[in-house]
Short mmCIF file of C-alpha atoms and ligand atoms in Angstrom, two decimals:
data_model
loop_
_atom_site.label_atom_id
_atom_site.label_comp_id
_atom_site.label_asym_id
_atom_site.label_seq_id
_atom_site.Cartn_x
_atom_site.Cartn_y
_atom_site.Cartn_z
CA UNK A 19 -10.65 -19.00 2.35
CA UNK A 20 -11.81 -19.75 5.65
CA UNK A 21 -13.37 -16.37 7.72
CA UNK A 22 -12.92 -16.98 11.51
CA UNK A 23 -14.54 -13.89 13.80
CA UNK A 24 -13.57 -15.74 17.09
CA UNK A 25 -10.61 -16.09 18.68
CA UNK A 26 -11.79 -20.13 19.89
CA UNK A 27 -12.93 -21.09 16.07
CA UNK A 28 -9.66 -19.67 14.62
CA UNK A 29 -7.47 -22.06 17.26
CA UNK A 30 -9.86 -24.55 17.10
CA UNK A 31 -9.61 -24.94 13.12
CA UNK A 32 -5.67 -24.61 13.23
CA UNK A 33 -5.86 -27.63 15.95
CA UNK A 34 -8.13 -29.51 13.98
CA UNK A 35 -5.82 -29.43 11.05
CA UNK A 36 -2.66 -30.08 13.16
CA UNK A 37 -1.31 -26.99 11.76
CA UNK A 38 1.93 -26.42 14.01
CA UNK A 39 3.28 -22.63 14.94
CA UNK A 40 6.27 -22.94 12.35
CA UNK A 41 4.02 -23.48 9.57
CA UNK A 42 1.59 -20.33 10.08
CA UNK A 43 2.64 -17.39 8.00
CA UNK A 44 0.26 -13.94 9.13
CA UNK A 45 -0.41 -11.08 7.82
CA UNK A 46 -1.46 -8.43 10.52
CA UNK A 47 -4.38 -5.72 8.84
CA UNK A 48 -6.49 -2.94 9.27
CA UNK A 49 -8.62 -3.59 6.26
CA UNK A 50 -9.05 -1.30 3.11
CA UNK A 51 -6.26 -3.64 1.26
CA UNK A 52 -4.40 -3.04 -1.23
CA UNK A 53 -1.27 -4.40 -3.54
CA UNK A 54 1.06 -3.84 -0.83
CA UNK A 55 -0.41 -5.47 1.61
CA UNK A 56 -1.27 -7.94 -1.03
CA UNK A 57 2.59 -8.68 -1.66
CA UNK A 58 2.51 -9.74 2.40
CA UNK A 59 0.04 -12.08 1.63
CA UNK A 60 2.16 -13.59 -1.37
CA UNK A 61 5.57 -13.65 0.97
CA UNK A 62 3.25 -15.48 3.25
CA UNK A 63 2.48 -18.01 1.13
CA UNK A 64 5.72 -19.62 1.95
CA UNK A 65 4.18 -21.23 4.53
CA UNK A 66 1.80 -23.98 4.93
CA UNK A 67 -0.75 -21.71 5.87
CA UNK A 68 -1.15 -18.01 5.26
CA UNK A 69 -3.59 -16.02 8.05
CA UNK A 70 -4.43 -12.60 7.55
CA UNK A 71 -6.49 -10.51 10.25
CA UNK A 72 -8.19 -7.44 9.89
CA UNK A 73 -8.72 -5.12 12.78
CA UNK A 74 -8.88 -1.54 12.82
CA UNK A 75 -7.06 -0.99 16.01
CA UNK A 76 -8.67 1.70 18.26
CA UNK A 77 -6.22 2.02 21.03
CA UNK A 78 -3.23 2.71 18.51
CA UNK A 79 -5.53 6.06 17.08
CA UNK A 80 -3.93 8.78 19.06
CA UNK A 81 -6.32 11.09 16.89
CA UNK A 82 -9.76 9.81 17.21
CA UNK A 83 -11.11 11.68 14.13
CA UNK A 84 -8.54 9.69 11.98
CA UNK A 85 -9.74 6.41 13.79
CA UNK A 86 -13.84 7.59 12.81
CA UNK A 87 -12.52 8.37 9.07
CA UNK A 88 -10.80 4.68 8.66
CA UNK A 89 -11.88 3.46 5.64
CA UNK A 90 -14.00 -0.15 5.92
CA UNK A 91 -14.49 -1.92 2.50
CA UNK A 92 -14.67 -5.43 3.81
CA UNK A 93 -16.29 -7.40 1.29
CA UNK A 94 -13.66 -6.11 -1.33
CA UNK A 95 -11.26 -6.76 1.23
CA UNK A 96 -12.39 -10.65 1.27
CA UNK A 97 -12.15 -10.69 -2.41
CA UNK A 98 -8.80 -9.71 -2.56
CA UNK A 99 -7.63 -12.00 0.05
CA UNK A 100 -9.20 -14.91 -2.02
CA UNK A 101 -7.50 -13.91 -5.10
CA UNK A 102 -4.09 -13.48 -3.12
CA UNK A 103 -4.01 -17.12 -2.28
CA UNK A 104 -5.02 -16.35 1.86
CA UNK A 105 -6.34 -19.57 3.83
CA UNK A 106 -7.66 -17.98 7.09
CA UNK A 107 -9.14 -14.49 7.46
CA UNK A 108 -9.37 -13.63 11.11
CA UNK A 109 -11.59 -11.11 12.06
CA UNK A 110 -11.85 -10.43 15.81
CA UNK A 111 -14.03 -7.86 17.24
CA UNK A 112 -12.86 -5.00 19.97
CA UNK A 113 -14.47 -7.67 22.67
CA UNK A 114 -11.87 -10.35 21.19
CA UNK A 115 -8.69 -8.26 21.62
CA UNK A 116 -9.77 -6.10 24.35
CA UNK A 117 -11.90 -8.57 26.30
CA UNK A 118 -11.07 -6.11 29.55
CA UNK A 119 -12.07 -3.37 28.30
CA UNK A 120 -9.28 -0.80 26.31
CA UNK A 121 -8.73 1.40 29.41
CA UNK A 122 -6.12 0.08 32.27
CA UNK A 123 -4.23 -1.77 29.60
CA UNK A 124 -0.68 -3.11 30.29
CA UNK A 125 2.43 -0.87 29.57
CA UNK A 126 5.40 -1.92 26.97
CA UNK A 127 8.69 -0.21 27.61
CA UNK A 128 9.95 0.22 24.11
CA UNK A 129 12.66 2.68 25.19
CA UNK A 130 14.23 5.21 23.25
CA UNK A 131 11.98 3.75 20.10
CA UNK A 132 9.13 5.49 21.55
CA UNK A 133 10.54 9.01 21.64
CA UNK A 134 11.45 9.79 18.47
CA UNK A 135 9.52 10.19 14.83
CA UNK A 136 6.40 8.66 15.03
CA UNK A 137 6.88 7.86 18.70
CA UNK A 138 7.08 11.60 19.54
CA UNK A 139 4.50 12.86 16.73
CA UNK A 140 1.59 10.02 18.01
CA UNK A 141 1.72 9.86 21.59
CA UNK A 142 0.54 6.24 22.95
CA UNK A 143 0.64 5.45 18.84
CA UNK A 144 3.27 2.25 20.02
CA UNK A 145 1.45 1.50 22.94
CA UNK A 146 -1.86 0.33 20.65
CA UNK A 147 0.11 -1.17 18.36
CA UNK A 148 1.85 -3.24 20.96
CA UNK A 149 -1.12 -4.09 22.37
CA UNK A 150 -3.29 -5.43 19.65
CA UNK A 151 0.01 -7.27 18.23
CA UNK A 152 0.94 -8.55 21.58
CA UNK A 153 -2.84 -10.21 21.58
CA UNK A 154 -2.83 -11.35 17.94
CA UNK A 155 0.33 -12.97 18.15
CA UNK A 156 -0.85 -14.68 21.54
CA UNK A 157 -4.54 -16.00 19.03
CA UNK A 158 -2.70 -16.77 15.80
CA UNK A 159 0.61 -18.50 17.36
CA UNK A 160 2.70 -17.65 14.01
CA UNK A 161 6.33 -18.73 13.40
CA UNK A 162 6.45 -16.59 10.53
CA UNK A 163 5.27 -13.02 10.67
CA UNK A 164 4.81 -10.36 7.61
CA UNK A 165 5.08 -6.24 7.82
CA UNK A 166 5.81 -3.90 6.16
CA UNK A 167 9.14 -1.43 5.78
CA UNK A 168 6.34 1.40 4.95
CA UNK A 169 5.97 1.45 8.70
CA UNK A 170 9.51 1.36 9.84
CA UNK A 171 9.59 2.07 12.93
CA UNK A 172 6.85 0.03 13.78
CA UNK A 173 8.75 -2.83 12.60
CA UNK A 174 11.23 -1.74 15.28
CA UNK A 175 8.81 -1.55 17.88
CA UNK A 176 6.86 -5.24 16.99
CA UNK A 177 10.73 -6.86 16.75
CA UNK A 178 11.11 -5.13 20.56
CA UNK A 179 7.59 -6.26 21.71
CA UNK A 180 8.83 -10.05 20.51
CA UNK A 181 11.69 -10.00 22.66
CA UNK A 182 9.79 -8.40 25.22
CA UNK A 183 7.18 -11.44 25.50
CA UNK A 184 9.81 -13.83 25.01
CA UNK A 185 8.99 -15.09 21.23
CA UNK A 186 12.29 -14.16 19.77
CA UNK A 187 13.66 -17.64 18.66
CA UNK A 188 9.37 -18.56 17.72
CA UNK A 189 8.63 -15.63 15.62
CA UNK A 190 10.55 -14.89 12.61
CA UNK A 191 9.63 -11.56 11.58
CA UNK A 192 9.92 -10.62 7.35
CA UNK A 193 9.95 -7.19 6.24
CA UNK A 194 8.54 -6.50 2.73
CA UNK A 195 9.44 -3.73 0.41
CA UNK A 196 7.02 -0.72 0.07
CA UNK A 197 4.90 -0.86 -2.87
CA UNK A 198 4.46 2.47 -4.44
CA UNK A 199 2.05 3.62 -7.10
CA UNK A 200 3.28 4.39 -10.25
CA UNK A 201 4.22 8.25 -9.36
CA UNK A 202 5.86 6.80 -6.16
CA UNK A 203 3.90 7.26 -3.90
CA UNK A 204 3.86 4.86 -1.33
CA UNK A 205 0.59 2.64 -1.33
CA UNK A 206 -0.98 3.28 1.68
CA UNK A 207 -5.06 2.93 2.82
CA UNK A 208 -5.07 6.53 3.87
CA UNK A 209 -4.48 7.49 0.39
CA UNK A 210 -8.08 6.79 -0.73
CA UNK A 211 -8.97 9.76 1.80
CA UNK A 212 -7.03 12.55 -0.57
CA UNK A 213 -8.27 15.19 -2.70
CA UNK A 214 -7.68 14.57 -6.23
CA UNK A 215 -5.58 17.95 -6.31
CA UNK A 216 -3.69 16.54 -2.76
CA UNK A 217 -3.22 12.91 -4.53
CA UNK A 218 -1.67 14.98 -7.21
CA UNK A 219 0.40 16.59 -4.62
CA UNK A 220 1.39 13.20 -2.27
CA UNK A 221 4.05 11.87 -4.85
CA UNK A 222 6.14 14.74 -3.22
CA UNK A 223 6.74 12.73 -0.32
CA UNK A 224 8.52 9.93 -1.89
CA UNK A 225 10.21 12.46 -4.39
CA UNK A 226 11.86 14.71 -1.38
CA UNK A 227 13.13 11.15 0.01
CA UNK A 228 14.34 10.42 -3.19
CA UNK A 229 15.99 13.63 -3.65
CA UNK A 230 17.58 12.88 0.21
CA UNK A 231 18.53 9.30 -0.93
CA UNK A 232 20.22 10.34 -4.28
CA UNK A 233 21.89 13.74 -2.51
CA UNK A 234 23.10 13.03 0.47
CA UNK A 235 26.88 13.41 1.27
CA UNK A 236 28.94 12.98 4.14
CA UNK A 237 29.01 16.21 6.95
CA UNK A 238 26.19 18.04 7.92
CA UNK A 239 22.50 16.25 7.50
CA UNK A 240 20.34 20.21 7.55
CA UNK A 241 20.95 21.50 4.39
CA UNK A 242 19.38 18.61 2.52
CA UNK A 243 16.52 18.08 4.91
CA UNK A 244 15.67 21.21 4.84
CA UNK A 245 15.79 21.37 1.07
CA UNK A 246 13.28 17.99 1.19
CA UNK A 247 11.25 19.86 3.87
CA UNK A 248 11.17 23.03 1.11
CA UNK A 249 9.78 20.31 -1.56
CA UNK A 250 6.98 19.58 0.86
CA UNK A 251 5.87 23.56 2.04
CA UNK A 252 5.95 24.32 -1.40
CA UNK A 253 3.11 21.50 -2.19
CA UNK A 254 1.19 23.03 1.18
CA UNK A 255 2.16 19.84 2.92
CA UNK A 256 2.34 20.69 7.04
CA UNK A 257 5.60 18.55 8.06
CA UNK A 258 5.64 16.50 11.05
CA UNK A 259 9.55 15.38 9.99
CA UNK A 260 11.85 15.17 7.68
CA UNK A 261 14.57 13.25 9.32
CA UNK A 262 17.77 11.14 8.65
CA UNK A 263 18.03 8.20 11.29
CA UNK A 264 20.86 5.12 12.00
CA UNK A 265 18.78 2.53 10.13
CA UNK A 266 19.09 0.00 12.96
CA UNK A 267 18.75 2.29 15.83
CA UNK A 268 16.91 5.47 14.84
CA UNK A 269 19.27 7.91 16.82
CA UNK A 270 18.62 11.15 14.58
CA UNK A 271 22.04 11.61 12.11
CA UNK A 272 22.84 15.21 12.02
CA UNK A 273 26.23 14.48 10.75
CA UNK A 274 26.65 11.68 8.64
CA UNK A 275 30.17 9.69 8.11
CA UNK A 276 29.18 8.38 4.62
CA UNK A 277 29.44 4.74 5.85
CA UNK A 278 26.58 4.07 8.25
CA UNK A 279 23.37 2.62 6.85
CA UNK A 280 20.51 5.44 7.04
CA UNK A 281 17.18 5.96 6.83
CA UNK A 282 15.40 9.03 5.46
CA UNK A 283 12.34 9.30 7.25
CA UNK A 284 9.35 12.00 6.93
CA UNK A 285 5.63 12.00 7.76
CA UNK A 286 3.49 15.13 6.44
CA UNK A 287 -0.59 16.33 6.06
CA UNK A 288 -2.36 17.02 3.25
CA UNK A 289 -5.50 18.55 4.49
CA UNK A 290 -5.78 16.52 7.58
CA UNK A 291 -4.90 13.41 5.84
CA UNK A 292 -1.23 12.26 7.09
CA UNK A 293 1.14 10.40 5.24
CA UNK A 294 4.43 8.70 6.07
CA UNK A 295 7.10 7.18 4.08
CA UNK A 296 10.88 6.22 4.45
CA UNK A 297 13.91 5.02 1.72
CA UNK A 298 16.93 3.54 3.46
CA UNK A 299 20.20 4.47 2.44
CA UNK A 300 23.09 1.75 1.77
CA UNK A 301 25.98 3.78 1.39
P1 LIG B 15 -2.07 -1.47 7.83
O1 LIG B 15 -3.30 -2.13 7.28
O2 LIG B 15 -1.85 -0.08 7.35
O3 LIG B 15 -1.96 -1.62 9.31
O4 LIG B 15 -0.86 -2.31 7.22
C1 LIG B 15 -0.75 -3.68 7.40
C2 LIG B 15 0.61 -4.14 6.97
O5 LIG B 15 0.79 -3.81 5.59
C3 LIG B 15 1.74 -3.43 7.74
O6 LIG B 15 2.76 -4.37 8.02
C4 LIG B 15 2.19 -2.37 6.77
O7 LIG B 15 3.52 -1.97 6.95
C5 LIG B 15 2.01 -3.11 5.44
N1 LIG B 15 1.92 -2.13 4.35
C6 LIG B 15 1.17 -1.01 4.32
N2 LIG B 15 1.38 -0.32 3.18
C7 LIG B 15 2.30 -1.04 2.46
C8 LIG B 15 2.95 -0.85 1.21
N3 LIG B 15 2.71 0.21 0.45
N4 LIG B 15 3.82 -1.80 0.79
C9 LIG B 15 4.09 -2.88 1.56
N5 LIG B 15 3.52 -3.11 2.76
C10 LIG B 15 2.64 -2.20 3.21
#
């Protein structure tokens, strides 16, 4: 694996080996890897050549304690790329991305995406993200790009920020499956940052979406959220959400025809650590 910090030496070894945009597969990161982002990696591989980067993003921290308690492990990180079968690490610095400084940035109109769930719970969250993708998809020039359904809605927003700069018919974007530790809890780098009593606790998460996915019935959406929401208080989680949402639009569902495909959504702390998950439901 070849480890590129600068933007120049990334292009300039992707020129060199005539590597065109359809045949870069990448893997945006913010370090502390694990199996699911892994399982990017090995969609990736599809391609002739698989680049992963590794940035922890500071304009998308709306919390900037969260942003100072981001895990950094990057030599294991590099270790596990290797083994995954990843050709170009990409490692940029804030200077890279941000080479104007991260104040006076530009401004993505994302629309309705932007208000709701994560939108309304991390102010400016969408902007960052938008931001650093908009830049690494400007370095890396992919035709094939790799996320995650763990962050839904930011798959939402990076499809928008696509059409927005005008790659919609050069970027093909994949969404993988969430990987989930054995209790079912959703693999996440944030998990490392749990109490052993809260990691204990976190499965609850994925078992009160569960509970929505396997329950729900046509009519009114409350009752069972609120049951999910009861899961959580009663493990001392403080909820964010616990919503149901049109999986391809995210208007909130608060009565549900049994037909349309929906997506349970909820994002909760454990002791300052937050956690999100979501399991769409195919009717
Ligand atoms: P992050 O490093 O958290 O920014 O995540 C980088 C990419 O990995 C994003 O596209 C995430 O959605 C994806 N990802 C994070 N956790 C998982 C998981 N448990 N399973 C699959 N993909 C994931």
């Amino acid at each position: 694996m070849i480890i590129c910090k600068k933007p120049r030496e990334l292009q300039d070894l992707l020129e060199k080996k005539k590597i065109g945009q359809d045949e870069i597969g990448f893997v945006p990161t913010m370090g502390a890897l694990h199996a699911g982002h892994l399982s990017l990696v090995d969609a990736a591989r599809q391609n002739k050549i698989v680049v992963c980067s590794i940035f922890v993003n500071p304009t998308q921290f709306n919390d900037p304690e969260d942003f100072k308690k981001y895990p950094i492990i990057l030599e294991k990180d590099i270790l596990m790329l290797e083994g995954a079968g990843c050709d170009v690490l990409f490692i940029p610095s804030v200077e890279d991305i941000y080479p104007k400084g991260t104040s006076d940035l530009a401004h993505y109109d994302l629309g309705f995406l932007e208000t709701v769930l994560e939108g309304k719970f991390r102010p400016g969250h969408f902007q960052g993200v938008c931001l650093v993708m908009g830049r690494l998809l400007e370095i890396v020039s992919p035709g094939s790009l790799y996320l995650g359904q763990k962050d839904y809605q930011q798959c939402m927003v990076i499809k928008k920020l696509i059409e927005l700069i005008g790659s919609k018919d050069k970027i093909k974007v994949n969404i993988c499956p969430t990987l989930r530790e054995e209790d079912g809890l959703a693999m996440s780098s944030r998990n490392t940052r749990l109490l052993p009593a809260d990691r204990i606790k976190a499965a609850t998460i994925s078992k009160a979406l569960r509970y929505i996915k396997e329950n729900l019935k046509a009519g009114d959406t409350k009752k069972i959220k609120d049951e999910a929401k009861e899961m959580l208080l009663q493990k001392g989680f403080l909820i964010d959400y616990v919503e149901i949402a049109n999986a391809n639009t995210l208007e909130l569902v608060e009565n549900w025809d049994g037909k349309q495909k929906v997506v349970a959504l909820a994002a909760a702390f454990l002791n300052n650590v937050r956690l999100i998950d979501n399991m769409v439901i195919n009717p």
